[in-house]
Amino acid sequence: MMDGNDLIGLRALKAQQLRMGMDKPKTSGTAPVVEVYSTPVCPYCVMAKQYLKSKKVAFNDIDVSRDGAAAQRMVSQTGQTGVPQLHINGQWIIGFDRHAIDEALQS
């Protein structure tokens, strides 16, 4: 059962999604919305971010070791605690998976 804090968190997440356009389907010609949930000591996180940079994809790097609310949001969405986790156009990718990243960027 959700308590008041969970509801506030969900409302804040929804407001952020609205501001970022994540609640709307991606239309052609718009840049993908990309978030990388990572930690500074994770080698696969570094690889995922380098891969996005090599494809010239802008992303929001979210350090879950410093942002507890973001870490909680990530786990509540995916049920996973490991990083990297990428959120691309509303789709979650667990781990560094080039093929899944490429598919999500095309959607």
Short mmCIF file of C-alpha atoms in Angstrom, two decimals:
data_model
loop_
_atom_site.label_atom_id
_atom_site.label_comp_id
_atom_site.label_asym_id
_atom_site.label_seq_id
_atom_site.Cartn_x
_atom_site.Cartn_y
_atom_site.Cartn_z
CA MET A 1 0.00 0.00 0.00
CA MET A 2 1.28 3.48 -0.84
CA ASP A 3 1.79 6.07 1.82
CA GLY A 4 1.75 9.85 1.44
CA ASN A 5 5.47 10.01 0.66
CA ASP A 6 5.10 7.48 -2.17
CA LEU A 7 2.29 9.54 -3.67
CA ILE A 8 4.33 12.73 -3.44
CA GLY A 9 7.25 10.93 -5.12
CA LEU A 10 5.04 9.62 -7.91
CA ARG A 11 3.54 13.06 -8.47
CA ALA A 12 7.01 14.62 -8.59
CA LEU A 13 8.16 11.96 -11.06
CA LYS A 14 5.11 12.53 -13.26
CA ALA A 15 5.69 16.30 -13.18
CA GLN A 16 9.31 15.74 -14.19
CA GLN A 17 8.21 13.41 -16.99
CA LEU A 18 5.75 16.02 -18.23
CA ARG A 19 8.49 18.68 -18.24
CA MET A 20 10.79 16.31 -20.13
CA GLY A 21 8.11 15.21 -22.59
CA MET A 22 8.42 11.60 -21.46
CA ASP A 23 4.67 11.15 -21.25
CA LYS A 24 4.26 11.68 -24.98
CA PRO A 25 5.28 9.30 -27.75
CA LYS A 26 8.46 10.26 -29.55
CA THR A 27 7.90 11.88 -32.90
CA SER A 28 10.38 11.78 -35.73
CA GLY A 29 12.90 14.58 -35.76
CA THR A 30 13.01 15.03 -31.99
CA ALA A 31 16.01 14.14 -29.87
CA PRO A 32 15.63 11.08 -27.67
CA VAL A 33 15.18 11.57 -23.94
CA VAL A 34 18.06 9.68 -22.33
CA GLU A 35 18.92 9.25 -18.66
CA VAL A 36 21.84 7.16 -17.45
CA TYR A 37 21.60 5.99 -13.85
CA SER A 38 25.17 5.26 -12.81
CA THR A 39 27.91 5.45 -10.20
CA PRO A 40 31.41 6.89 -10.69
CA VAL A 41 33.18 3.57 -9.96
CA CYS A 42 31.14 1.40 -12.34
CA PRO A 43 33.12 0.43 -15.47
CA TYR A 44 30.00 -0.53 -17.42
CA CYS A 45 28.48 2.86 -16.59
CA VAL A 46 31.55 4.54 -18.08
CA MET A 47 31.28 2.32 -21.17
CA ALA A 48 27.57 3.12 -21.62
CA LYS A 49 28.21 6.87 -21.37
CA GLN A 50 31.17 6.64 -23.78
CA TYR A 51 28.97 4.73 -26.23
CA LEU A 52 26.25 7.40 -26.10
CA LYS A 53 28.87 10.13 -26.56
CA SER A 54 30.32 8.27 -29.58
CA LYS A 55 26.83 8.33 -31.11
CA LYS A 56 26.51 12.04 -30.23
CA VAL A 57 23.50 11.36 -28.01
CA ALA A 58 22.90 13.88 -25.24
CA PHE A 59 22.01 12.34 -21.90
CA ASN A 60 21.38 13.21 -18.29
CA ASP A 61 23.91 11.41 -16.07
CA ILE A 62 22.31 10.58 -12.73
CA ASP A 63 24.76 9.49 -10.02
CA VAL A 64 22.68 7.22 -7.79
CA SER A 65 25.50 7.05 -5.22
CA ARG A 66 24.83 10.73 -4.47
CA ASP A 67 21.14 11.05 -5.31
CA GLY A 68 19.13 8.77 -3.05
CA ALA A 69 15.78 9.89 -4.46
CA ALA A 70 16.92 9.01 -7.99
CA ALA A 71 18.18 5.63 -6.79
CA GLN A 72 14.83 4.94 -5.14
CA ARG A 73 12.99 6.04 -8.30
CA MET A 74 15.16 3.74 -10.43
CA VAL A 75 14.53 0.73 -8.18
CA SER A 76 10.81 1.44 -7.97
CA GLN A 77 10.59 1.51 -11.77
CA THR A 78 12.75 -1.52 -12.58
CA GLY A 79 13.02 -3.56 -9.42
CA GLN A 80 16.78 -3.64 -10.01
CA THR A 81 19.54 -2.07 -7.92
CA GLY A 82 22.50 -2.60 -10.26
CA VAL A 83 23.88 0.01 -12.62
CA PRO A 84 24.04 1.15 -15.31
CA GLN A 85 20.38 1.53 -16.03
CA LEU A 86 19.38 3.61 -19.01
CA HIS A 87 15.99 5.22 -19.48
CA ILE A 88 15.54 6.00 -23.17
CA ASN A 89 12.27 7.35 -24.54
CA GLY A 90 10.37 5.75 -21.66
CA GLN A 91 12.06 2.36 -22.05
CA TRP A 92 14.36 0.93 -19.36
CA ILE A 93 17.57 -0.90 -20.27
CA ILE A 94 19.36 -2.78 -17.51
CA GLY A 95 23.12 -2.98 -18.00
CA PHE A 96 25.26 -1.91 -20.94
CA ASP A 97 23.61 -3.47 -24.00
CA ARG A 98 24.56 -1.76 -27.29
CA HIS A 99 21.83 -3.48 -29.28
CA ALA A 100 19.07 -2.54 -26.83
CA ILE A 101 20.39 1.04 -26.66
CA ASP A 102 20.37 1.34 -30.45
CA GLU A 103 16.82 -0.03 -30.66
CA ALA A 104 15.56 2.33 -27.95
CA LEU A 105 17.18 5.32 -29.66
CA GLN A 106 15.33 4.42 -32.86
CA SER A 107 11.91 4.14 -31.19
#
